[in-house]
Amino acid sequence: MTIDWFSPAQCVGYIAFVLGVTAFMQRDDRRFKQYMAAECFAYIVHFALLGNPTAVASSTMSLLRSVLALRTRALWVALVIVAANIALGLALATSAAAWLPLAASCIGTLALFLLRGVPMRLVMLCGTFLWIGNNLMSGSVGGTALETVIAIVNMRTIWLMAREEKRLRATQAA
């Protein structure tokens, strides 16, 4: 498959790249979710232009969950979004690989609604690896670059947050 590096689809992928990296640089959970929502919107457009309907569905659900996670942490809301992702998979997935973005969205949903701080980011990292697999198979240059850099940036942010938590615990103990 030949890739046009500057096609409209790839250019939107590059925008998603910038938004995603910015999201995972955030140590504040609220700002993280806001940038995540913007990244998801760019992904919807990107994957629609690439003709990947399961990734579009998953990104749409991820946008919805990011917006809802800004308003509530209710378990039932998370479970409704996970159920919707599974339903979309049953309706749209034509191969095992098509389940990758849907599984990533389910994992991300549970992380955003049920976890905070370092644990949330660790679970999001697992979803990132699923997206890398999806993007490689979809031919998404921007998406693959995005998720690879996000994994690196997220690991650095996790390290910084863990170091900060350790320092706070040491200060409180003293």
CSV table of N, CA and C in Angstrom, one decimal:
chain,number,residue,atom,x,y,z
A,1,MET,N,0.8,-1.2,0.0
A,1,MET,CA,0.0,0.0,0.0
A,1,MET,C,0.9,1.2,0.0
A,2,THR,N,0.6,2.2,-0.9
A,2,THR,CA,1.4,3.4,-1.0
A,2,THR,C,0.7,4.4,-0.1
A,3,ILE,N,1.5,5.2,0.6
A,3,ILE,CA,0.9,6.2,1.5
A,3,ILE,C,1.2,7.6,1.0
A,4,ASP,N,0.2,8.4,0.9
A,4,ASP,CA,0.3,9.8,0.5
A,4,ASP,C,0.5,10.6,1.9
A,5,TRP,N,1.7,11.0,2.2
A,5,TRP,CA,2.0,11.6,3.5
A,5,TRP,C,1.3,12.9,3.8
A,6,PHE,N,0.8,13.5,2.7
A,6,PHE,CA,0.2,14.9,2.9
A,6,PHE,C,-1.2,14.9,2.4
A,7,SER,N,-1.9,13.7,2.4
A,7,SER,CA,-3.3,13.6,2.0
A,7,SER,C,-4.1,14.3,3.1
A,8,PRO,N,-5.3,14.7,2.9
A,8,PRO,CA,-6.2,15.2,4.0
A,8,PRO,C,-6.2,14.3,5.2
A,9,ALA,N,-6.4,13.0,4.9
A,9,ALA,CA,-6.5,12.0,6.0
A,9,ALA,C,-5.2,12.1,6.9
A,10,GLN,N,-4.0,12.1,6.3
A,10,GLN,CA,-2.8,12.1,7.1
A,10,GLN,C,-2.6,13.4,7.8
A,11,CYS,N,-3.0,14.5,7.1
A,11,CYS,CA,-2.9,15.9,7.8
A,11,CYS,C,-3.7,15.9,9.0
A,12,VAL,N,-4.9,15.4,9.0
A,12,VAL,CA,-5.8,15.4,10.2
A,12,VAL,C,-5.1,14.4,11.2
A,13,GLY,N,-4.5,13.4,10.8
A,13,GLY,CA,-3.8,12.5,11.7
A,13,GLY,C,-2.7,13.2,12.4
A,14,TYR,N,-2.0,14.1,11.7
A,14,TYR,CA,-0.9,14.9,12.4
A,14,TYR,C,-1.5,15.9,13.4
A,15,ILE,N,-2.7,16.4,13.2
A,15,ILE,CA,-3.4,17.3,14.2
A,15,ILE,C,-3.7,16.4,15.4
A,16,ALA,N,-4.2,15.2,15.2
A,16,ALA,CA,-4.5,14.3,16.3
A,16,ALA,C,-3.2,14.0,17.1
A,17,PHE,N,-2.1,13.9,16.3
A,17,PHE,CA,-0.8,13.7,17.0
A,17,PHE,C,-0.5,14.8,18.0
A,18,VAL,N,-0.6,16.0,17.6
A,18,VAL,CA,-0.3,17.2,18.4
A,18,VAL,C,-1.2,17.2,19.6
A,19,LEU,N,-2.5,17.0,19.4
A,19,LEU,CA,-3.5,17.0,20.5
A,19,LEU,C,-3.2,15.9,21.5
A,20,GLY,N,-2.9,14.7,21.0
A,20,GLY,CA,-2.6,13.5,21.8
A,20,GLY,C,-1.4,13.7,22.7
A,21,VAL,N,-0.3,14.2,22.1
A,21,VAL,CA,0.9,14.4,22.8
A,21,VAL,C,0.6,15.4,23.9
A,22,THR,N,-0.1,16.5,23.6
A,22,THR,CA,-0.4,17.5,24.6
A,22,THR,C,-1.2,16.9,25.7
A,23,ALA,N,-2.2,16.0,25.4
A,23,ALA,CA,-3.0,15.4,26.4
A,23,ALA,C,-2.2,14.6,27.4
A,24,PHE,N,-1.3,13.8,26.9
A,24,PHE,CA,-0.5,12.9,27.8
A,24,PHE,C,0.6,13.6,28.5
A,25,MET,N,0.8,14.9,28.2
A,25,MET,CA,1.8,15.7,28.9
A,25,MET,C,1.2,16.3,30.2
A,26,GLN,N,-0.2,16.3,30.2
A,26,GLN,CA,-0.9,16.9,31.3
A,26,GLN,C,-0.8,16.1,32.6
A,27,ARG,N,-0.5,16.7,33.7
A,27,ARG,CA,-0.6,16.0,35.0
A,27,ARG,C,-1.9,16.2,35.7
A,28,ASP,N,-2.6,17.2,35.2
A,28,ASP,CA,-4.0,17.5,35.7
A,28,ASP,C,-5.0,16.6,35.0
A,29,ASP,N,-5.7,15.8,35.7
A,29,ASP,CA,-6.6,14.9,35.1
A,29,ASP,C,-7.7,15.6,34.2
A,30,ARG,N,-8.2,16.7,34.7
A,30,ARG,CA,-9.3,17.4,33.9
A,30,ARG,C,-8.7,17.9,32.6
A,31,ARG,N,-7.6,18.5,32.6
A,31,ARG,CA,-7.0,19.0,31.3
A,31,ARG,C,-6.6,17.8,30.4
A,32,PHE,N,-6.2,16.7,31.0
A,32,PHE,CA,-5.9,15.5,30.3
A,32,PHE,C,-7.1,15.1,29.5
A,33,LYS,N,-8.3,15.0,30.2
A,33,LYS,CA,-9.5,14.6,29.5
A,33,LYS,C,-10.0,15.6,28.4
A,34,GLN,N,-9.8,16.9,28.7
A,34,GLN,CA,-10.2,17.9,27.6
A,34,GLN,C,-9.3,17.7,26.4
A,35,TYR,N,-8.0,17.6,26.5
A,35,TYR,CA,-7.2,17.4,25.3
A,35,TYR,C,-7.5,16.0,24.7
A,36,MET,N,-7.8,15.0,25.5
A,36,MET,CA,-8.2,13.7,25.0
A,36,MET,C,-9.4,13.8,24.1
A,37,ALA,N,-10.4,14.6,24.5
A,37,ALA,CA,-11.6,14.7,23.7
A,37,ALA,C,-11.3,15.4,22.4
A,38,ALA,N,-10.4,16.4,22.4
A,38,ALA,CA,-10.1,17.0,21.1
A,38,ALA,C,-9.3,16.1,20.2
A,39,GLU,N,-8.4,15.3,20.8
A,39,GLU,CA,-7.7,14.3,20.0
A,39,GLU,C,-8.7,13.3,19.4
A,40,CYS,N,-9.7,12.8,20.1
A,40,CYS,CA,-10.7,11.9,19.6
A,40,CYS,C,-11.4,12.4,18.4
A,41,PHE,N,-11.8,13.7,18.5
A,41,PHE,CA,-12.5,14.3,17.4
A,41,PHE,C,-11.7,14.3,16.1
A,42,ALA,N,-10.4,14.7,16.3
A,42,ALA,CA,-9.5,14.6,15.1
A,42,ALA,C,-9.4,13.2,14.6
A,43,TYR,N,-9.3,12.2,15.5
A,43,TYR,CA,-9.2,10.8,15.1
A,43,TYR,C,-10.5,10.4,14.3
A,44,ILE,N,-11.7,10.9,14.7
A,44,ILE,CA,-12.9,10.5,14.0
A,44,ILE,C,-12.8,10.9,12.5
A,45,VAL,N,-12.3,12.2,12.3
A,45,VAL,CA,-12.2,12.6,10.9
A,45,VAL,C,-11.1,11.9,10.2
A,46,HIS,N,-10.0,11.6,10.9
A,46,HIS,CA,-8.8,10.9,10.3
A,46,HIS,C,-9.2,9.5,9.8
A,47,PHE,N,-9.9,8.7,10.7
A,47,PHE,CA,-10.2,7.4,10.3
A,47,PHE,C,-11.4,7.3,9.3
A,48,ALA,N,-12.2,8.3,9.4
A,48,ALA,CA,-13.3,8.4,8.3
A,48,ALA,C,-12.7,8.5,7.0
A,49,LEU,N,-11.7,9.4,6.9
A,49,LEU,CA,-11.0,9.7,5.6
A,49,LEU,C,-10.2,8.4,5.2
A,50,LEU,N,-9.7,7.6,6.1
A,50,LEU,CA,-9.0,6.4,5.8
A,50,LEU,C,-9.9,5.2,5.5
A,51,GLY,N,-11.2,5.4,5.8
A,51,GLY,CA,-12.2,4.3,5.5
A,51,GLY,C,-12.1,3.2,6.5
A,52,ASN,N,-11.9,3.5,7.8
A,52,ASN,CA,-11.8,2.5,8.8
A,52,ASN,C,-13.0,2.7,9.8
A,53,PRO,N,-14.2,2.1,9.5
A,53,PRO,CA,-15.4,2.4,10.3
A,53,PRO,C,-15.3,1.9,11.7
A,54,THR,N,-14.6,0.9,12.1
A,54,THR,CA,-14.5,0.5,13.5
A,54,THR,C,-13.7,1.5,14.3
A,55,ALA,N,-12.6,2.0,13.6
A,55,ALA,CA,-11.8,3.0,14.3
A,55,ALA,C,-12.6,4.3,14.5
A,56,VAL,N,-13.5,4.7,13.5
A,56,VAL,CA,-14.4,5.8,13.6
A,56,VAL,C,-15.3,5.6,14.7
A,57,ALA,N,-16.0,4.5,14.8
A,57,ALA,CA,-16.9,4.2,15.9
A,57,ALA,C,-16.2,4.2,17.2
A,58,SER,N,-15.1,3.6,17.3
A,58,SER,CA,-14.3,3.6,18.6
A,58,SER,C,-13.9,5.0,19.0
A,59,SER,N,-13.4,5.8,18.0
A,59,SER,CA,-13.0,7.2,18.3
A,59,SER,C,-14.2,8.0,18.8
A,60,THR,N,-15.4,7.8,18.2
A,60,THR,CA,-16.6,8.5,18.5
A,60,THR,C,-17.0,8.1,20.0
A,61,MET,N,-16.9,6.9,20.3
A,61,MET,CA,-17.2,6.5,21.7
A,61,MET,C,-16.1,7.0,22.6
A,62,SER,N,-14.9,7.1,22.2
A,62,SER,CA,-13.8,7.7,23.1
A,62,SER,C,-14.1,9.2,23.3
A,63,LEU,N,-14.6,9.9,22.2
A,63,LEU,CA,-14.9,11.3,22.4
A,63,LEU,C,-16.0,11.4,23.4
A,64,LEU,N,-17.1,10.6,23.3
A,64,LEU,CA,-18.2,10.7,24.2
A,64,LEU,C,-17.8,10.4,25.6
A,65,ARG,N,-17.0,9.3,25.8
A,65,ARG,CA,-16.5,9.0,27.1
A,65,ARG,C,-15.6,10.0,27.7
A,66,SER,N,-14.8,10.7,26.9
A,66,SER,CA,-13.9,11.7,27.5
A,66,SER,C,-14.7,12.9,28.0
A,67,VAL,N,-15.8,13.3,27.2
A,67,VAL,CA,-16.6,14.4,27.6
A,67,VAL,C,-17.4,14.0,28.8
A,68,LEU,N,-18.0,12.8,28.8
A,68,LEU,CA,-18.8,12.4,30.0
A,68,LEU,C,-17.9,12.2,31.3
A,69,ALA,N,-16.7,11.8,31.1
A,69,ALA,CA,-15.8,11.6,32.2
A,69,ALA,C,-15.4,12.9,32.9
A,70,LEU,N,-15.6,14.0,32.1
A,70,LEU,CA,-15.3,15.4,32.7
A,70,LEU,C,-16.5,15.7,33.6
A,71,ARG,N,-17.6,15.1,33.4
A,71,ARG,CA,-18.8,15.4,34.2
A,71,ARG,C,-19.2,14.5,35.3
A,72,THR,N,-18.8,13.2,35.2
A,72,THR,CA,-19.2,12.2,36.1
A,72,THR,C,-18.1,11.1,36.2
A,73,ARG,N,-18.2,10.4,37.3
A,73,ARG,CA,-17.3,9.2,37.5
A,73,ARG,C,-18.2,8.0,37.8
A,74,ALA,N,-19.5,8.0,37.4
A,74,ALA,CA,-20.4,7.0,37.7
A,74,ALA,C,-20.1,5.7,36.9
A,75,LEU,N,-20.0,4.6,37.7
A,75,LEU,CA,-19.7,3.3,37.1
A,75,LEU,C,-20.7,2.9,36.0
A,76,TRP,N,-22.0,3.2,36.2
A,76,TRP,CA,-23.0,2.8,35.3
A,76,TRP,C,-22.8,3.5,33.9
A,77,VAL,N,-22.3,4.7,33.9
A,77,VAL,CA,-22.0,5.4,32.7
A,77,VAL,C,-20.9,4.7,32.0
A,78,ALA,N,-19.8,4.4,32.7
A,78,ALA,CA,-18.7,3.7,32.1
A,78,ALA,C,-19.2,2.4,31.5
A,79,LEU,N,-20.0,1.6,32.2
A,79,LEU,CA,-20.5,0.3,31.7
A,79,LEU,C,-21.4,0.5,30.5
A,80,VAL,N,-22.2,1.5,30.4
A,80,VAL,CA,-23.0,1.8,29.2
A,80,VAL,C,-22.1,2.0,28.0
A,81,ILE,N,-21.0,2.8,28.2
A,81,ILE,CA,-20.1,3.1,27.1
A,81,ILE,C,-19.3,1.8,26.7
A,82,VAL,N,-18.9,1.0,27.6
A,82,VAL,CA,-18.3,-0.3,27.3
A,82,VAL,C,-19.2,-1.1,26.5
A,83,ALA,N,-20.5,-1.2,26.9
A,83,ALA,CA,-21.5,-2.0,26.2
A,83,ALA,C,-21.7,-1.5,24.8
A,84,ALA,N,-21.7,-0.2,24.7
A,84,ALA,CA,-21.9,0.4,23.3
A,84,ALA,C,-20.7,0.0,22.4
A,85,ASN,N,-19.5,0.0,23.0
A,85,ASN,CA,-18.3,-0.3,22.2
A,85,ASN,C,-18.4,-1.8,21.8
A,86,ILE,N,-18.9,-2.7,22.7
A,86,ILE,CA,-19.0,-4.1,22.3
A,86,ILE,C,-20.1,-4.2,21.2
A,87,ALA,N,-21.2,-3.5,21.3
A,87,ALA,CA,-22.2,-3.6,20.3
A,87,ALA,C,-21.7,-3.1,19.0
A,88,LEU,N,-20.9,-2.0,19.0
A,88,LEU,CA,-20.3,-1.5,17.7
A,88,LEU,C,-19.4,-2.6,17.1
A,89,GLY,N,-18.6,-3.2,18.0
A,89,GLY,CA,-17.8,-4.3,17.5
A,89,GLY,C,-18.5,-5.4,16.8
A,90,LEU,N,-19.6,-5.8,17.5
A,90,LEU,CA,-20.4,-6.9,16.9
A,90,LEU,C,-21.0,-6.5,15.6
A,91,ALA,N,-21.4,-5.2,15.4
A,91,ALA,CA,-22.0,-4.7,14.2
A,91,ALA,C,-21.0,-4.4,13.1
A,92,LEU,N,-19.8,-4.0,13.5
A,92,LEU,CA,-18.9,-3.5,12.4
A,92,LEU,C,-17.6,-4.3,12.2
A,93,ALA,N,-17.2,-5.0,13.2
A,93,ALA,CA,-15.9,-5.7,13.1
A,93,ALA,C,-16.0,-6.9,12.1
A,94,THR,N,-15.1,-6.9,11.2
A,94,THR,CA,-15.0,-7.9,10.2
A,94,THR,C,-13.8,-8.8,10.3
A,95,SER,N,-13.0,-8.5,11.3
A,95,SER,CA,-11.8,-9.3,11.6
A,95,SER,C,-11.4,-9.1,13.0
A,96,ALA,N,-10.5,-10.0,13.5
A,96,ALA,CA,-10.0,-9.8,14.9
A,96,ALA,C,-9.3,-8.5,15.1
A,97,ALA,N,-8.6,-8.1,14.0
A,97,ALA,CA,-7.8,-6.8,14.1
A,97,ALA,C,-8.8,-5.6,14.3
A,98,ALA,N,-10.0,-5.7,13.8
A,98,ALA,CA,-10.9,-4.6,13.9
A,98,ALA,C,-11.4,-4.4,15.3
A,99,TRP,N,-11.1,-5.4,16.2
A,99,TRP,CA,-11.5,-5.2,17.6
A,99,TRP,C,-10.5,-4.4,18.4
A,100,LEU,N,-9.3,-4.2,17.8
A,100,LEU,CA,-8.2,-3.5,18.6
A,100,LEU,C,-8.7,-2.1,19.1
A,101,PRO,N,-9.2,-1.2,18.2
A,101,PRO,CA,-9.6,0.1,18.7
A,101,PRO,C,-10.7,0.0,19.6
A,102,LEU,N,-11.6,-0.9,19.4
A,102,LEU,CA,-12.8,-1.1,20.3
A,102,LEU,C,-12.3,-1.5,21.7
A,103,ALA,N,-11.4,-2.5,21.8
A,103,ALA,CA,-10.8,-2.9,23.1
A,103,ALA,C,-10.1,-1.7,23.7
A,104,ALA,N,-9.3,-1.0,22.9
A,104,ALA,CA,-8.6,0.2,23.5
A,104,ALA,C,-9.6,1.2,24.1
A,105,SER,N,-10.7,1.4,23.4
A,105,SER,CA,-11.7,2.3,23.9
A,105,SER,C,-12.4,1.8,25.2
A,106,CYS,N,-12.6,0.5,25.3
A,106,CYS,CA,-13.2,-0.1,26.5
A,106,CYS,C,-12.2,0.1,27.7
A,107,ILE,N,-10.9,-0.2,27.4
A,107,ILE,CA,-9.9,0.0,28.5
A,107,ILE,C,-9.8,1.4,28.9
A,108,GLY,N,-9.8,2.3,27.9
A,108,GLY,CA,-9.7,3.7,28.2
A,108,GLY,C,-10.9,4.3,29.0
A,109,THR,N,-12.1,3.7,28.7
A,109,THR,CA,-13.3,4.2,29.4
A,109,THR,C,-13.2,3.8,30.8
A,110,LEU,N,-12.8,2.6,31.1
A,110,LEU,CA,-12.7,2.1,32.5
A,110,LEU,C,-11.7,3.0,33.2
A,111,ALA,N,-10.5,3.3,32.6
A,111,ALA,CA,-9.5,4.1,33.2
A,111,ALA,C,-10.0,5.5,33.5
A,112,LEU,N,-10.6,6.1,32.5
A,112,LEU,CA,-11.1,7.5,32.8
A,112,LEU,C,-12.1,7.6,33.8
A,113,PHE,N,-13.0,6.7,33.9
A,113,PHE,CA,-14.1,6.8,34.9
A,113,PHE,C,-13.7,6.2,36.3
A,114,LEU,N,-12.9,5.2,36.3
A,114,LEU,CA,-12.7,4.6,37.6
A,114,LEU,C,-11.3,4.9,38.3
A,115,LEU,N,-10.4,5.4,37.6
A,115,LEU,CA,-9.1,5.6,38.1
A,115,LEU,C,-8.7,7.1,38.0
A,116,ARG,N,-7.6,7.4,38.7
A,116,ARG,CA,-7.0,8.8,38.7
A,116,ARG,C,-5.5,8.7,38.7
A,117,GLY,N,-4.9,9.8,38.3
A,117,GLY,CA,-3.4,9.9,38.4
A,117,GLY,C,-2.7,8.8,37.7
A,118,VAL,N,-1.6,8.2,38.4
A,118,VAL,CA,-0.8,7.2,37.8
A,118,VAL,C,-1.5,6.0,37.4
A,119,PRO,N,-2.4,5.4,38.2
A,119,PRO,CA,-3.1,4.2,37.8
A,119,PRO,C,-3.9,4.4,36.5
A,120,MET,N,-4.6,5.6,36.4
A,120,MET,CA,-5.3,5.9,35.1
A,120,MET,C,-4.4,5.9,33.9
A,121,ARG,N,-3.2,6.5,34.1
A,121,ARG,CA,-2.3,6.6,33.0
A,121,ARG,C,-1.7,5.3,32.6
A,122,LEU,N,-1.5,4.4,33.6
A,122,LEU,CA,-0.9,3.1,33.3
A,122,LEU,C,-1.9,2.2,32.5
A,123,VAL,N,-3.2,2.3,32.8
A,123,VAL,CA,-4.2,1.6,32.1
A,123,VAL,C,-4.4,2.2,30.7
A,124,MET,N,-4.3,3.5,30.6
A,124,MET,CA,-4.3,4.2,29.3
A,124,MET,C,-3.2,3.7,28.4
A,125,LEU,N,-2.0,3.4,29.0
A,125,LEU,CA,-0.9,3.0,28.3
A,125,LEU,C,-1.2,1.6,27.6
A,126,CYS,N,-1.9,0.8,28.3
A,126,CYS,CA,-2.3,-0.5,27.7
A,126,CYS,C,-3.1,-0.3,26.4
A,127,GLY,N,-4.1,0.6,26.5
A,127,GLY,CA,-4.9,1.0,25.3
A,127,GLY,C,-4.1,1.6,24.2
A,128,THR,N,-3.0,2.3,24.6
A,128,THR,CA,-2.1,2.9,23.6
A,128,THR,C,-1.5,1.8,22.7
A,129,PHE,N,-1.1,0.8,23.4
A,129,PHE,CA,-0.4,-0.3,22.6
A,129,PHE,C,-1.4,-1.0,21.6
A,130,LEU,N,-2.7,-1.1,22.0
A,130,LEU,CA,-3.7,-1.6,21.1
A,130,LEU,C,-3.9,-0.7,19.9
A,131,TRP,N,-3.9,0.7,20.2
A,131,TRP,CA,-4.0,1.6,19.1
A,131,TRP,C,-2.8,1.6,18.1
A,132,ILE,N,-1.6,1.3,18.7
A,132,ILE,CA,-0.5,1.2,17.8
A,132,ILE,C,-0.7,0.1,16.8
A,133,GLY,N,-1.1,-1.1,17.3
A,133,GLY,CA,-1.4,-2.2,16.4
A,133,GLY,C,-2.5,-1.9,15.4
A,134,ASN,N,-3.5,-1.2,15.8
A,134,ASN,CA,-4.6,-0.8,14.8
A,134,ASN,C,-4.0,0.1,13.8
A,135,ASN,N,-3.3,1.1,14.2
A,135,ASN,CA,-2.8,2.1,13.3
A,135,ASN,C,-1.8,1.5,12.3
A,136,LEU,N,-1.0,0.6,12.7
A,136,LEU,CA,0.0,0.0,11.8
A,136,LEU,C,-0.8,-0.8,10.7
A,137,MET,N,-1.8,-1.5,11.1
A,137,MET,CA,-2.6,-2.3,10.2
A,137,MET,C,-3.5,-1.4,9.3
A,138,SER,N,-3.9,-0.2,9.7
A,138,SER,CA,-4.7,0.7,9.0
A,138,SER,C,-3.9,1.6,8.0
A,139,GLY,N,-2.6,1.6,8.1
A,139,GLY,CA,-1.7,2.5,7.3
A,139,GLY,C,-1.8,3.9,7.8
A,140,SER,N,-2.1,4.2,9.1
A,140,SER,CA,-2.2,5.5,9.6
A,140,SER,C,-0.8,6.0,10.1
A,141,VAL,N,-0.2,6.8,9.2
A,141,VAL,CA,1.1,7.3,9.6
A,141,VAL,C,1.1,8.2,10.8
A,142,GLY,N,0.2,9.2,10.8
A,142,GLY,CA,0.0,10.1,11.9
A,142,GLY,C,-0.4,9.4,13.2
A,143,GLY,N,-1.3,8.5,13.0
A,143,GLY,CA,-1.8,7.7,14.2
A,143,GLY,C,-0.8,6.8,14.8
A,144,THR,N,0.0,6.2,14.0
A,144,THR,CA,1.1,5.3,14.5
A,144,THR,C,2.2,6.2,15.2
A,145,ALA,N,2.5,7.3,14.6
A,145,ALA,CA,3.5,8.2,15.2
A,145,ALA,C,2.9,8.7,16.5
A,146,LEU,N,1.7,9.1,16.4
A,146,LEU,CA,1.0,9.7,17.6
A,146,LEU,C,1.0,8.7,18.8
A,147,GLU,N,0.6,7.5,18.6
A,147,GLU,CA,0.5,6.5,19.7
A,147,GLU,C,1.9,6.1,20.2
A,148,THR,N,2.8,6.1,19.3
A,148,THR,CA,4.2,5.7,19.7
A,148,THR,C,4.8,6.8,20.6
A,149,VAL,N,4.6,8.1,20.2
A,149,VAL,CA,5.1,9.2,21.0
A,149,VAL,C,4.3,9.3,22.3
A,150,ILE,N,2.9,9.1,22.2
A,150,ILE,CA,2.1,9.1,23.4
A,150,ILE,C,2.6,8.1,24.4
A,151,ALA,N,2.9,6.9,23.9
A,151,ALA,CA,3.4,5.9,24.9
A,151,ALA,C,4.7,6.4,25.6
A,152,ILE,N,5.6,7.0,24.9
A,152,ILE,CA,6.8,7.5,25.5
A,152,ILE,C,6.5,8.7,26.4
A,153,VAL,N,5.7,9.6,25.9
A,153,VAL,CA,5.3,10.8,26.8
A,153,VAL,C,4.6,10.3,28.0
A,154,ASN,N,3.6,9.4,27.8
A,154,ASN,CA,2.9,8.9,29.0
A,154,ASN,C,3.8,8.2,30.0
A,155,MET,N,4.7,7.4,29.5
A,155,MET,CA,5.7,6.8,30.5
A,155,MET,C,6.5,7.8,31.2
A,156,ARG,N,6.9,8.9,30.5
A,156,ARG,CA,7.6,10.0,31.2
A,156,ARG,C,6.7,10.7,32.2
A,157,THR,N,5.5,11.0,31.9
A,157,THR,CA,4.5,11.6,32.8
A,157,THR,C,4.3,10.7,34.0
A,158,ILE,N,4.1,9.4,33.7
A,158,ILE,CA,3.9,8.5,34.9
A,158,ILE,C,5.1,8.5,35.8
A,159,TRP,N,6.3,8.5,35.2
A,159,TRP,CA,7.5,8.6,36.0
A,159,TRP,C,7.5,9.9,36.9
A,160,LEU,N,7.2,11.0,36.2
A,160,LEU,CA,7.3,12.3,36.9
A,160,LEU,C,6.2,12.3,38.0
A,161,MET,N,5.0,11.8,37.7
A,161,MET,CA,4.0,11.8,38.8
A,161,MET,C,4.3,10.9,39.9
A,162,ALA,N,4.9,9.7,39.6
A,162,ALA,CA,5.2,8.8,40.7
A,162,ALA,C,6.4,9.4,41.5
A,163,ARG,N,7.3,10.0,40.9
A,163,ARG,CA,8.4,10.7,41.6
A,163,ARG,C,7.9,11.8,42.5
A,164,GLU,N,6.9,12.6,42.0
A,164,GLU,CA,6.3,13.6,42.8
A,164,GLU,C,5.5,13.1,44.0
A,165,GLU,N,4.8,12.0,43.8
A,165,GLU,CA,4.0,11.3,44.9
A,165,GLU,C,5.0,10.8,45.9
A,166,LYS,N,6.1,10.2,45.5
A,166,LYS,CA,7.1,9.7,46.4
A,166,LYS,C,7.7,10.8,47.3
A,167,ARG,N,8.0,11.9,46.6
A,167,ARG,CA,8.5,13.1,47.3
A,167,ARG,C,7.5,13.6,48.3
A,168,LEU,N,6.2,13.7,48.0
A,168,LEU,CA,5.2,14.1,48.9
A,168,LEU,C,5.1,13.2,50.1
A,169,ARG,N,5.1,11.9,49.8
A,169,ARG,CA,5.0,10.9,51.0
A,169,ARG,C,6.2,11.1,51.9
A,170,ALA,N,7.4,11.3,51.3
A,170,ALA,CA,8.6,11.5,52.2
A,170,ALA,C,8.5,12.8,53.0
A,171,THR,N,8.0,13.8,52.4
A,171,THR,CA,7.8,15.1,53.1
A,171,THR,C,6.8,15.0,54.2
A,172,GLN,N,5.7,14.3,53.9
A,172,GLN,CA,4.7,14.1,55.0
A,172,GLN,C,5.2,13.2,56.1
A,173,ALA,N,6.0,12.2,55.8
A,173,ALA,CA,6.6,11.3,56.8
A,173,ALA,C,7.6,12.0,57.7
A,174,ALA,N,8.2,13.1,57.2
A,174,ALA,CA,9.3,13.8,58.0
A,174,ALA,C,8.7,14.8,58.9
